[in-house]
Coordinates of C-alpha atoms in Angstrom, one line a residue:
M2 CA 5.3 9.0 -44.5
L3 CA 6.5 7.2 -47.4
A4 CA 9.9 8.5 -47.4
A5 CA 12.0 6.7 -49.7
T6 CA 11.0 7.1 -53.2
L7 CA 8.2 9.2 -52.8
G8 CA 9.2 9.9 -49.5
A9 CA 6.1 11.4 -49.4
A10 CA 3.8 8.9 -49.9
L11 CA 2.2 9.6 -53.0
A12 CA 2.1 6.3 -54.8
F13 CA 5.5 5.3 -53.9
G14 CA 7.2 8.0 -55.7
A15 CA 7.2 11.7 -54.8
P16 CA 9.6 14.0 -53.1
A17 CA 7.9 14.7 -49.8
A18 CA 7.1 12.8 -46.7
L19 CA 3.5 11.9 -46.8
A20 CA 2.5 8.5 -45.6
G21 CA 0.0 7.4 -48.3
T22 CA 0.1 6.3 -51.8
A23 CA -1.3 8.1 -54.9
P24 CA -5.0 8.4 -55.3
V25 CA -6.9 6.2 -57.7
S26 CA -10.0 8.1 -58.8
P27 CA -13.3 6.4 -59.4
S28 CA -13.7 4.5 -62.6
G29 CA -10.0 5.0 -63.4
A30 CA -10.5 8.7 -64.2
P31 CA -7.4 10.9 -63.8
A32 CA -6.9 12.5 -60.4
P33 CA -8.6 15.9 -60.1
V34 CA -6.7 19.1 -61.0
A35 CA -7.1 21.9 -58.6
K36 CA -9.0 24.8 -60.0
A37 CA -9.4 28.4 -58.9
P38 CA -12.8 29.9 -58.5
G39 CA -14.6 29.9 -61.8
G40 CA -12.8 26.8 -63.0
T41 CA -9.5 28.2 -64.2
K42 CA -6.3 26.4 -63.5
A43 CA -4.6 27.7 -60.4
A44 CA -1.4 29.7 -60.9
A45 CA 1.8 28.5 -59.4
P46 CA 2.7 30.3 -56.1
S47 CA 5.0 33.2 -56.4
S48 CA 6.3 36.1 -54.3
Q49 CA 7.2 39.7 -55.0
S50 CA 9.0 40.0 -51.8
A51 CA 12.0 42.3 -51.9
T52 CA 13.4 40.8 -48.7
W53 CA 14.2 37.3 -50.0
V54 CA 17.6 36.6 -51.3
A55 CA 19.1 33.4 -52.9
G56 CA 20.8 31.3 -50.3
T57 CA 18.3 32.0 -47.5
R58 CA 18.1 29.0 -45.2
A59 CA 15.9 28.3 -42.2
Y60 CA 17.2 27.5 -38.7
L61 CA 15.8 26.5 -35.3
V62 CA 17.4 28.4 -32.5
I63 CA 16.6 26.6 -29.2
T64 CA 16.7 28.5 -25.9
A65 CA 15.0 28.4 -22.6
P66 CA 11.2 28.9 -22.6
G67 CA 10.2 32.4 -21.7
D68 CA 11.5 35.8 -22.8
S69 CA 13.8 35.3 -25.9
S70 CA 14.4 39.0 -26.6
A71 CA 18.1 38.8 -26.0
V72 CA 18.5 35.8 -28.3
R73 CA 16.4 37.4 -31.0
S74 CA 18.6 40.5 -30.8
A75 CA 21.6 38.3 -31.3
I76 CA 20.0 36.7 -34.4
A77 CA 19.6 40.1 -35.9
A78 CA 23.2 41.1 -35.0
N79 CA 24.7 38.0 -36.6
G80 CA 23.2 38.1 -40.1
G81 CA 19.8 36.6 -39.4
T82 CA 16.1 37.6 -39.2
V83 CA 13.5 36.2 -36.9
F84 CA 10.8 34.7 -39.0
S85 CA 8.7 33.4 -36.1
N86 CA 9.2 32.6 -32.5
Y87 CA 7.5 30.4 -29.9
D88 CA 8.6 31.7 -26.5
A89 CA 6.4 29.2 -24.6
I90 CA 8.7 26.4 -25.8
G91 CA 11.9 28.3 -26.4
V92 CA 12.0 27.8 -30.2
I93 CA 12.8 30.6 -32.7
V94 CA 12.6 30.1 -36.4
A95 CA 15.4 32.2 -38.0
H96 CA 16.4 32.9 -41.6
S97 CA 19.8 33.7 -42.8
A98 CA 21.9 33.7 -46.0
S99 CA 25.1 33.7 -44.0
S100 CA 27.2 30.5 -44.1
T101 CA 28.5 31.2 -40.6
F102 CA 25.2 32.0 -39.0
A103 CA 24.6 28.7 -37.2
T104 CA 28.2 28.4 -35.9
T105 CA 28.1 32.0 -34.6
M106 CA 24.7 31.6 -32.9
R107 CA 25.8 28.4 -31.2
G108 CA 28.3 30.5 -29.2
V109 CA 25.7 33.0 -28.0
S110 CA 24.8 33.0 -24.3
G111 CA 21.4 31.4 -23.7
V112 CA 21.4 29.4 -27.0
Q113 CA 21.1 25.7 -26.4
K114 CA 21.0 24.4 -29.9
V115 CA 20.9 25.7 -33.5
G116 CA 20.1 23.6 -36.5
A117 CA 19.3 24.1 -40.2
T118 CA 15.9 22.6 -41.0
R119 CA 16.5 22.1 -44.7
T120 CA 19.3 21.6 -47.2
S121 CA 17.6 23.8 -49.7
D122 CA 16.8 27.5 -49.8
V123 CA 13.7 28.9 -48.2
P124 CA 11.3 29.6 -51.1
A125 CA 10.5 33.2 -51.9
D126 CA 6.8 32.3 -51.4
A127 CA 7.5 32.2 -47.6
Y128 CA 7.5 36.0 -47.5
N129 CA 4.4 36.5 -49.5
P130 CA 2.5 33.2 -49.6
A131 CA 0.0 32.6 -52.4
L132 CA -3.4 31.3 -51.3
P133 CA -4.1 27.8 -52.5
A134 CA -6.7 27.2 -55.2
N135 CA -10.4 27.0 -54.2
P136 CA -11.4 24.2 -56.5
A137 CA -14.8 24.2 -58.3
Q138 CA -17.0 21.6 -56.7
S139 CA -18.6 18.6 -58.4
S140 CA -22.0 17.7 -57.1
T141 CA -22.1 14.6 -54.8
P142 CA -24.8 12.1 -55.8
A143 CA -27.1 10.6 -53.2
G144 CA -26.2 7.4 -51.6
E145 CA -23.9 6.7 -48.7
P146 CA -23.0 3.0 -48.5
V147 CA -21.1 1.9 -45.5
R148 CA -17.5 1.1 -46.6
A149 CA -15.6 -2.1 -45.7
D150 CA -13.0 -0.2 -43.6
M151 CA -15.7 1.3 -41.5
S152 CA -17.4 -2.1 -40.9
Q153 CA -14.0 -3.6 -40.2
I154 CA -13.4 -1.4 -37.2
K155 CA -17.1 -1.4 -36.3
A156 CA -17.5 2.3 -36.8
D157 CA -20.9 1.7 -38.3
Q158 CA -22.0 0.0 -35.1
A159 CA -20.4 2.7 -32.9
W160 CA -22.6 5.3 -34.6
A161 CA -25.5 3.8 -32.7
V162 CA -23.8 4.9 -29.5
T163 CA -22.3 8.2 -30.7
T164 CA -21.4 9.8 -34.0
G165 CA -19.1 12.2 -32.1
S166 CA -19.6 15.5 -30.3
A167 CA -19.4 18.8 -32.1
S168 CA -17.4 20.0 -29.0
V169 CA -14.5 17.7 -29.9
K170 CA -12.0 19.4 -32.2
V171 CA -9.7 17.4 -34.5
G172 CA -6.7 18.9 -36.2
I173 CA -5.6 17.6 -39.6
L174 CA -1.9 18.5 -39.9
D175 CA -1.4 17.7 -43.6
T176 CA -1.5 19.2 -47.1
G177 CA -4.6 21.2 -46.3
V178 CA -8.3 20.4 -46.6
D179 CA -10.9 21.4 -49.2
D180 CA -13.4 22.9 -46.8
Q181 CA -15.9 23.5 -49.6
H182 CA -16.4 19.7 -50.3
Q183 CA -20.0 18.8 -49.6
D184 CA -19.1 15.9 -47.4
L185 CA -16.6 18.0 -45.3
A186 CA -18.2 21.4 -45.2
P187 CA -20.8 20.5 -42.5
N188 CA -18.1 19.6 -40.0
F189 CA -15.4 22.0 -41.0
N190 CA -14.2 24.5 -38.4
A191 CA -12.7 27.5 -40.3
A192 CA -12.2 29.6 -37.1
D193 CA -9.4 27.2 -36.0
S194 CA -7.9 26.5 -39.4
V195 CA -4.6 27.9 -40.5
S196 CA -1.6 27.4 -42.8
C197 CA 1.7 26.7 -40.9
A198 CA 3.7 26.4 -44.1
Y199 CA 7.2 27.9 -43.7
G200 CA 6.8 27.9 -39.9
K201 CA 4.5 30.9 -39.4
A202 CA 0.7 30.8 -38.8
D203 CA -1.2 32.3 -41.7
A204 CA -4.9 32.5 -40.7
R205 CA -6.1 34.2 -43.9
T206 CA -9.3 32.7 -45.2
G207 CA -8.4 29.7 -47.4
A208 CA -4.8 29.6 -46.5
W209 CA -5.6 26.1 -45.1
R210 CA -6.8 24.7 -48.4
D211 CA -5.3 21.6 -50.0
V212 CA -2.1 22.0 -52.1
D213 CA -2.3 18.3 -53.0
T214 CA -5.1 15.8 -52.4
H215 CA -3.7 14.0 -49.3
G216 CA -5.2 16.1 -46.5
T217 CA -8.7 16.1 -48.0
H218 CA -8.6 12.3 -48.2
V219 CA -7.5 12.0 -44.6
A220 CA -10.3 14.5 -43.5
G221 CA -13.0 12.4 -45.1
T222 CA -11.9 9.2 -43.3
I223 CA -12.0 11.1 -39.9
A224 CA -15.2 13.1 -40.2
A225 CA -17.0 13.1 -43.6
A226 CA -20.6 14.0 -42.7
K227 CA -23.4 11.5 -42.2
N228 CA -25.5 13.3 -44.7
G229 CA -26.9 10.7 -47.1
K230 CA -24.3 11.2 -49.8
G231 CA -20.7 10.2 -50.5
V232 CA -19.0 8.6 -47.6
V233 CA -19.2 8.7 -43.8
G234 CA -16.2 9.3 -41.6
V235 CA -15.4 7.4 -38.4
A236 CA -16.6 10.3 -36.3
P237 CA -19.1 12.2 -38.4
G238 CA -20.2 14.4 -35.6
V239 CA -16.9 16.0 -34.5
K240 CA -15.4 19.2 -35.9
I241 CA -12.3 19.2 -38.1
S242 CA -9.8 21.9 -38.6
A243 CA -7.1 22.1 -41.3
V244 CA -3.6 23.0 -40.3
R245 CA -1.7 23.0 -43.6
V246 CA 1.8 22.0 -42.7
A247 CA 2.9 21.2 -46.3
E248 CA 4.5 23.8 -48.5
P249 CA 3.0 24.2 -52.0
G250 CA 4.6 22.7 -55.1
N251 CA 6.5 19.9 -53.2
S252 CA 4.4 19.1 -50.1
F253 CA 7.4 19.2 -47.8
F254 CA 6.7 19.1 -44.1
F255 CA 9.7 20.9 -42.6
A256 CA 10.4 21.0 -38.8
E257 CA 9.3 24.6 -38.4
N258 CA 6.0 23.9 -40.1
T259 CA 5.3 20.9 -37.7
I260 CA 6.3 23.0 -34.7
C261 CA 3.9 25.7 -35.7
G262 CA 1.2 23.1 -36.2
F263 CA 1.6 21.5 -32.8
V264 CA 1.7 24.8 -31.0
W265 CA -1.5 25.9 -32.9
A266 CA -3.1 22.6 -31.9
G267 CA -2.4 23.2 -28.2
D268 CA -3.5 26.8 -28.3
H269 CA -6.7 26.0 -30.2
G270 CA -8.0 23.1 -28.1
F271 CA -7.6 20.3 -30.5
K272 CA -8.4 17.1 -28.7
V273 CA -6.5 15.0 -31.2
T274 CA -4.4 15.6 -34.3
N275 CA -3.7 13.5 -37.4
N276 CA -0.1 13.4 -38.6
S277 CA 0.3 11.3 -41.7
Y278 CA 3.9 12.4 -42.6
Y279 CA 7.4 12.5 -41.4
T280 CA 9.3 15.7 -40.9
D281 CA 11.3 16.6 -44.0
P282 CA 14.0 16.5 -45.2
W283 CA 15.3 13.7 -43.0
Q284 CA 13.5 10.4 -42.9
F285 CA 15.3 9.8 -39.6
N286 CA 16.8 12.6 -37.4
C287 CA 20.0 11.5 -35.5
P288 CA 20.9 13.2 -32.3
D289 CA 24.7 13.0 -33.1
N290 CA 24.1 15.4 -36.0
I291 CA 24.1 19.0 -34.8
D292 CA 21.3 20.1 -37.1
Q293 CA 19.1 17.1 -36.6
A294 CA 19.5 17.3 -32.8
A295 CA 17.9 20.8 -32.9
I296 CA 15.1 19.5 -35.1
I297 CA 14.4 16.6 -32.6
E298 CA 14.4 19.0 -29.7
G299 CA 12.2 21.7 -31.3
V300 CA 9.5 19.3 -32.6
K301 CA 9.6 17.3 -29.3
R302 CA 9.0 20.5 -27.3
A303 CA 6.1 21.5 -29.6
Q304 CA 4.5 18.0 -29.2
E305 CA 4.9 18.2 -25.4
Y306 CA 3.4 21.6 -25.4
A307 CA 0.3 20.4 -27.4
E308 CA -0.1 17.4 -25.1
S309 CA 0.2 19.6 -22.0
K310 CA -2.8 21.6 -23.4
G311 CA -4.9 18.4 -23.8
S312 CA -4.0 17.4 -27.4
L313 CA -3.1 13.8 -28.4
Q314 CA -0.9 13.4 -31.5
I315 CA -1.5 10.3 -33.7
A316 CA 1.0 9.6 -36.5
A317 CA 1.6 7.2 -39.4
A318 CA 4.3 4.6 -39.1
G319 CA 5.4 4.9 -42.7
N320 CA 5.4 2.9 -45.9
E321 CA 8.8 1.4 -46.5
D322 CA 8.1 -2.1 -44.9
Y323 CA 11.0 -1.1 -42.6
D324 CA 11.7 -2.3 -39.1
L325 CA 11.7 0.8 -37.0
A326 CA 13.1 -1.1 -34.0
H327 CA 16.2 -2.2 -35.9
K328 CA 17.4 0.7 -37.9
T329 CA 20.5 0.3 -40.1
T330 CA 20.4 2.6 -43.1
D331 CA 18.6 5.7 -44.5
T332 CA 18.7 6.0 -48.2
A333 CA 16.0 8.7 -48.6
S334 CA 17.5 11.7 -46.9
P335 CA 17.8 14.6 -47.4
N336 CA 14.8 14.6 -49.8
D337 CA 14.9 18.3 -50.5
S338 CA 18.3 18.1 -52.3
T339 CA 20.3 14.9 -53.0
P340 CA 19.6 11.8 -50.9
V341 CA 22.6 9.8 -49.7
T342 CA 22.9 6.4 -48.1
R343 CA 24.0 6.7 -44.5
T344 CA 24.3 4.3 -41.6
I345 CA 22.0 4.9 -38.7
T346 CA 21.0 3.4 -35.4
N347 CA 17.8 3.3 -33.3
A348 CA 18.9 6.6 -31.7
C349 CA 17.8 8.2 -35.0
L350 CA 14.1 9.0 -34.9
D351 CA 11.3 9.2 -37.4
I352 CA 9.5 12.3 -36.2
P353 CA 6.9 13.0 -35.0
T354 CA 6.1 9.3 -35.2
E355 CA 8.7 8.1 -32.7
L356 CA 8.4 11.0 -30.2
P357 CA 7.3 10.1 -26.7
G358 CA 3.5 10.4 -26.3
V359 CA 2.7 10.0 -30.0
V360 CA 0.5 7.1 -31.0
T361 CA 2.1 5.2 -33.9
V362 CA -0.2 3.5 -36.4
A363 CA 0.6 0.6 -38.7
A364 CA -1.6 -0.3 -41.7
N365 CA -3.7 -3.4 -42.2
G366 CA -4.2 -4.8 -45.6
S367 CA -7.2 -7.1 -46.3
G368 CA -8.9 -7.9 -43.0
T369 CA -6.3 -8.2 -40.3
T370 CA -3.2 -8.8 -42.4
K371 CA -0.2 -6.5 -42.5
A372 CA -0.3 -4.2 -45.4
S373 CA 2.8 -5.0 -47.5
F374 CA 4.1 -1.5 -47.3
S375 CA 3.6 -0.8 -43.6
N376 CA 6.5 -0.1 -41.4
F377 CA 6.7 -2.2 -38.2
G378 CA 8.8 -2.5 -35.0
S379 CA 8.6 -4.0 -31.6
G380 CA 7.9 -1.2 -29.0
V381 CA 7.2 1.3 -31.8
I382 CA 3.8 0.3 -33.3
D383 CA 0.9 1.1 -30.9
V384 CA -2.1 0.0 -32.9
A385 CA -3.2 -0.8 -36.5
A386 CA -6.1 0.1 -38.8
P387 CA -7.2 -0.4 -42.4
G388 CA -4.9 1.3 -44.8
S389 CA -5.3 -0.4 -48.2
D390 CA -7.6 0.9 -50.9
V391 CA -9.4 3.4 -48.6
Y392 CA -12.1 5.3 -50.4
S393 CA -12.6 8.9 -49.2
T394 CA -13.0 12.5 -50.2
L395 CA -10.8 14.4 -52.7
P396 CA -10.7 18.1 -53.6
G397 CA -13.4 19.5 -55.8
G398 CA -16.3 17.4 -54.4
K399 CA -14.7 14.2 -55.7
Y400 CA -13.8 10.8 -54.2
G401 CA -11.0 8.3 -54.7
T402 CA -8.9 5.6 -53.3
K403 CA -5.5 5.8 -51.6
S404 CA -3.4 3.4 -49.7
G405 CA -0.7 3.9 -47.0
T406 CA -0.2 4.3 -43.3
S407 CA -1.5 7.8 -44.0
M408 CA -4.9 6.2 -44.6
A409 CA -4.7 4.0 -41.5
T410 CA -3.9 6.9 -39.2
P411 CA -7.2 8.8 -39.6
H412 CA -9.2 5.7 -38.7
V413 CA -7.4 5.7 -35.3
V414 CA -7.9 9.5 -35.0
G415 CA -11.6 9.0 -35.6
V416 CA -11.8 6.4 -32.9
A417 CA -9.9 8.7 -30.6
A418 CA -12.4 11.4 -31.3
L419 CA -15.3 9.1 -30.5
I420 CA -13.6 8.2 -27.2
A421 CA -13.2 11.9 -26.4
S422 CA -16.9 12.4 -27.3
A423 CA -18.0 9.6 -25.1
N424 CA -15.7 10.7 -22.2
P425 CA -15.7 14.5 -21.7
G426 CA -12.6 15.6 -19.9
I427 CA -10.5 12.6 -20.8
T428 CA -6.8 13.3 -21.0
P429 CA -4.4 12.4 -23.9
A430 CA -2.8 9.7 -21.7
Q431 CA -6.2 8.2 -21.0
I432 CA -7.2 8.2 -24.7
R433 CA -3.9 6.4 -25.5
D434 CA -4.6 3.8 -22.9
K435 CA -8.2 3.3 -24.1
L436 CA -7.0 2.9 -27.7
A437 CA -4.7 0.2 -26.6
T438 CA -7.1 -1.7 -24.3
Q439 CA -10.0 -1.7 -26.7
A440 CA -8.0 -2.8 -29.8
N441 CA -8.6 -6.4 -31.0
D442 CA -5.5 -8.6 -30.8
I443 CA -3.9 -9.9 -34.0
A444 CA -1.5 -12.7 -33.8
C445 CA 1.7 -12.6 -35.8
P446 CA 1.4 -14.2 -39.3
S447 CA 4.0 -16.7 -40.5
D448 CA 6.5 -14.0 -41.1
G449 CA 9.8 -14.3 -39.1
R450 CA 10.0 -10.5 -38.8
C451 CA 7.0 -10.4 -36.6
T452 CA 7.9 -10.7 -32.9
G453 CA 5.8 -10.6 -29.8
T454 CA 2.5 -12.1 -28.7
A455 CA -1.0 -11.8 -30.0
A456 CA -1.7 -9.2 -27.4
N457 CA 1.2 -7.0 -28.5
N458 CA 3.6 -7.5 -31.4
S459 CA 5.9 -5.7 -33.8
F460 CA 3.4 -5.8 -36.8
F461 CA 0.2 -4.6 -35.1
G462 CA 1.1 -3.4 -31.6
E463 CA -1.9 -3.8 -29.4
G464 CA -4.1 -4.8 -32.4
Q465 CA -6.7 -3.3 -34.7
V466 CA -8.8 -0.5 -33.3
D467 CA -12.4 -1.2 -32.5
A468 CA -14.7 1.9 -32.5
L469 CA -17.6 0.0 -30.9
K470 CA -15.6 -1.2 -27.9
A471 CA -13.9 2.2 -27.7
V472 CA -17.2 4.1 -27.1
G473 CA -18.1 1.7 -24.3
S474 CA -20.9 -0.3 -25.8
T475 CA -19.1 -3.5 -26.3
P476 CA -18.0 -5.3 -24.3
P477 CA -20.4 -4.7 -21.3
A478 CA -19.4 -6.1 -17.9
G479 CA -18.3 -9.7 -18.2
K480 CA -15.7 -11.8 -19.9
Y481 CA -15.5 -11.1 -23.7
F482 CA -14.5 -13.5 -26.5
E483 CA -14.4 -12.7 -30.2
N484 CA -13.7 -14.4 -33.5
L485 CA -12.6 -11.9 -36.3
G486 CA -11.9 -14.6 -38.9
D487 CA -14.0 -14.4 -42.1
V488 CA -16.1 -17.4 -43.1
A489 CA -17.6 -17.4 -46.6
I490 CA -21.4 -18.1 -46.9
G491 CA -22.3 -19.6 -50.2
D492 CA -25.7 -20.2 -51.7
N493 CA -27.6 -23.0 -50.0
T494 CA -24.8 -23.9 -47.6
T495 CA -24.3 -24.1 -43.9
V496 CA -21.1 -22.7 -42.3
E497 CA -19.9 -22.4 -38.7
S498 CA -17.5 -20.1 -36.9
P499 CA -16.1 -21.2 -33.5
I500 CA -15.2 -19.4 -30.3
T501 CA -13.5 -21.3 -27.5
V502 CA -14.5 -20.0 -24.0
S503 CA -12.2 -20.7 -21.0
G504 CA -11.8 -19.2 -17.5
V505 CA -15.5 -18.6 -16.9
S506 CA -16.8 -20.4 -13.9
G507 CA -20.2 -22.2 -13.8
N508 CA -22.9 -21.7 -16.4
A509 CA -23.4 -19.1 -19.0
P510 CA -25.7 -16.2 -17.9
A511 CA -29.4 -15.8 -18.7
T512 CA -28.4 -12.6 -20.6
L513 CA -25.5 -14.0 -22.7
K514 CA -24.7 -11.3 -25.3
V515 CA -24.1 -12.6 -28.9
G516 CA -22.7 -9.9 -31.2
V517 CA -23.1 -10.8 -34.8
D518 CA -21.5 -9.1 -37.8
I519 CA -22.6 -10.8 -41.1
K520 CA -22.1 -9.2 -44.5
H521 CA -24.7 -10.7 -46.8
T522 CA -27.1 -9.3 -49.4
Y523 CA -30.8 -10.2 -48.8
I524 CA -30.7 -11.4 -45.2
G525 CA -34.1 -13.0 -45.6
D526 CA -32.1 -16.0 -47.0
L527 CA -30.4 -16.6 -43.6
K528 CA -31.0 -18.6 -40.5
V529 CA -28.5 -17.8 -37.7
D530 CA -28.0 -20.0 -34.7
L531 CA -25.8 -20.0 -31.6
V532 CA -24.7 -23.6 -30.9
A533 CA -23.7 -24.3 -27.3
P534 CA -20.7 -26.6 -26.4
D535 CA -23.2 -29.5 -25.8
G536 CA -24.9 -29.0 -29.2
T537 CA -28.0 -27.1 -28.0
V538 CA -29.1 -24.7 -30.7
Y539 CA -30.4 -21.2 -29.9
T540 CA -31.9 -19.4 -33.0
V541 CA -31.2 -15.7 -33.1
H542 CA -32.2 -14.8 -36.7
N543 CA -34.7 -16.9 -38.8
R544 CA -35.0 -15.6 -42.4
A545 CA -36.3 -12.2 -41.3
G546 CA -35.4 -8.9 -43.0
G547 CA -36.3 -9.6 -46.6
G548 CA -34.0 -7.8 -49.0
T549 CA -32.1 -5.9 -46.3
D550 CA -28.3 -6.2 -46.5
N551 CA -26.1 -7.3 -43.6
I552 CA -26.7 -8.3 -40.0
A553 CA -25.0 -6.1 -37.4
Q554 CA -26.7 -6.8 -34.1
T555 CA -26.2 -7.9 -30.6
Y556 CA -28.7 -10.6 -29.4
T557 CA -29.5 -11.6 -25.8
V558 CA -29.8 -15.4 -25.3
N559 CA -30.9 -17.2 -22.1
A560 CA -28.1 -19.8 -21.9
S561 CA -28.2 -20.3 -18.2
S562 CA -28.5 -24.1 -18.6
E563 CA -25.2 -24.3 -20.5
V564 CA -21.8 -24.7 -19.1
A565 CA -19.9 -21.6 -20.0
N566 CA -16.5 -23.1 -20.9
G567 CA -16.1 -25.0 -24.2
T568 CA -16.5 -24.3 -27.9
W569 CA -19.4 -22.2 -29.0
K570 CA -20.3 -21.9 -32.6
L571 CA -22.2 -19.4 -34.8
R572 CA -24.0 -21.4 -37.4
V573 CA -25.3 -19.7 -40.5
N574 CA -27.6 -21.5 -43.0
D575 CA -28.2 -19.9 -46.4
N576 CA -31.5 -21.1 -47.7
A577 CA -31.7 -19.7 -51.2
G578 CA -29.7 -18.9 -54.3
G579 CA -28.5 -15.6 -55.8
D580 CA -27.0 -13.9 -52.7
T581 CA -23.8 -14.7 -50.8
G582 CA -21.7 -13.2 -48.1
K583 CA -19.6 -13.9 -45.1
I584 CA -19.4 -14.1 -41.3
D585 CA -17.2 -11.1 -40.8
A586 CA -17.0 -11.3 -37.0
W587 CA -18.9 -12.4 -33.9
N588 CA -18.5 -12.3 -30.1
L589 CA -19.8 -13.5 -26.8
T590 CA -20.0 -11.5 -23.6
F591 CA -20.6 -13.5 -20.4

């Protein structure tokens, strides 16, 4: 959702509405070029349709759900054609080259709203879509190190509980997905994949493939396979389907495309969908604009339909460092023709991000900071996740780094998929609630724009998602306390990280749970102690593990002789040179 300059999100500078920044390929190599089978460069999409004429525009015609035959007949009688229709939600996608079409149709009995979805012509490709390239694949070398973003949300620990169920379907509404990528192919569900470009489902084999790199990158963060090579997604056991919403050549996500995607998600049993974009061409759709009012209504009905079928939509907040709770201007719209600066209010919505029921995701930078680009807003942001320099899959068997709320959103989608895996039958509303309650609080930084409490504020909402908590392993029953602050561990040094416990009556239990997350090479250097408020020391790790990297473990300590309330400390002593690290996080469960 970048919007403004790149509206789209590629590297702060492209025309569409993606919510991520441009990829940085490994070792600084140029981003991969899509290639057709055999390695030749893919041809630009074209159409030989005899039905297309210059000046053809797309419209949403909104009517009552049910039989729309009378309205469809009126469309044909008034200079239009029905391109697609969704009777279950009362939305028809109509095309017309007539300048009076919308005005005339607004006067037809049974028509509630009519709105143009773009300020540019419908491409000729809409009538005879070219299939995206099927890129030649590079081999993926062995080796699958756990990435910092996965450790940050404890996905690597959650995998000990569940890697996700193959019965959970996740829809990636984006630029498409390279289903041949070695890290994505094991979890790819072609049977439920489709292109919704132009607003009509195209289920031809390969129509879902990536016309950019964005969707493939998102897919890897959600569910790259745990197969010993490349990267691992948050939920590497679930199934992913591509719903290509972006049009080729420009990666625009027009309203009819999003509507098609949401209806497809509902009809095909997607438990959760990833939406890292805003609906082009308007960064914000205002209900006092007759065209944009129809866009709001059409996309809203499609999202409500998907949710009624059991599908939760999760969307990116956007990358303009903009306060979505205090809207004043829009300088990026319409991005399919000539943007103009206009005055707006909070009634104007970033969709699908600000629609009711959609989980809105902000991006963290390093650790639990706010990413500099991330949008924010009190009552708008639901949760946050890592979104800076995220390493994931790219088309053609490649990998690279992207930043944006586009990259934060799939982390949350992956956690939602793990929740659904661990709780069969869970509803979208229940997943929403669980995402909120399991998130780790992040207090406002010293930035006057951040308002609210540590429990819920305008920068991070309910906080950063926690995959381990979300799947029910941590915390077990009992009061839970955590310190997420990083503490560097130097060579031959001793460091401590405190947790202040309050509100627990009596003594600590005989089964006090001590969760430890230490990032350090060669853990045989380390002695790790729990220090009680009275100074009593309980050793939980004493230079074991040799050359193994990192400690991610929950220890049980008999602390029944200790008063629970007070300041507990995790003390780490590095006893050798040559290897360093940090206390990444630790917790106590009473």
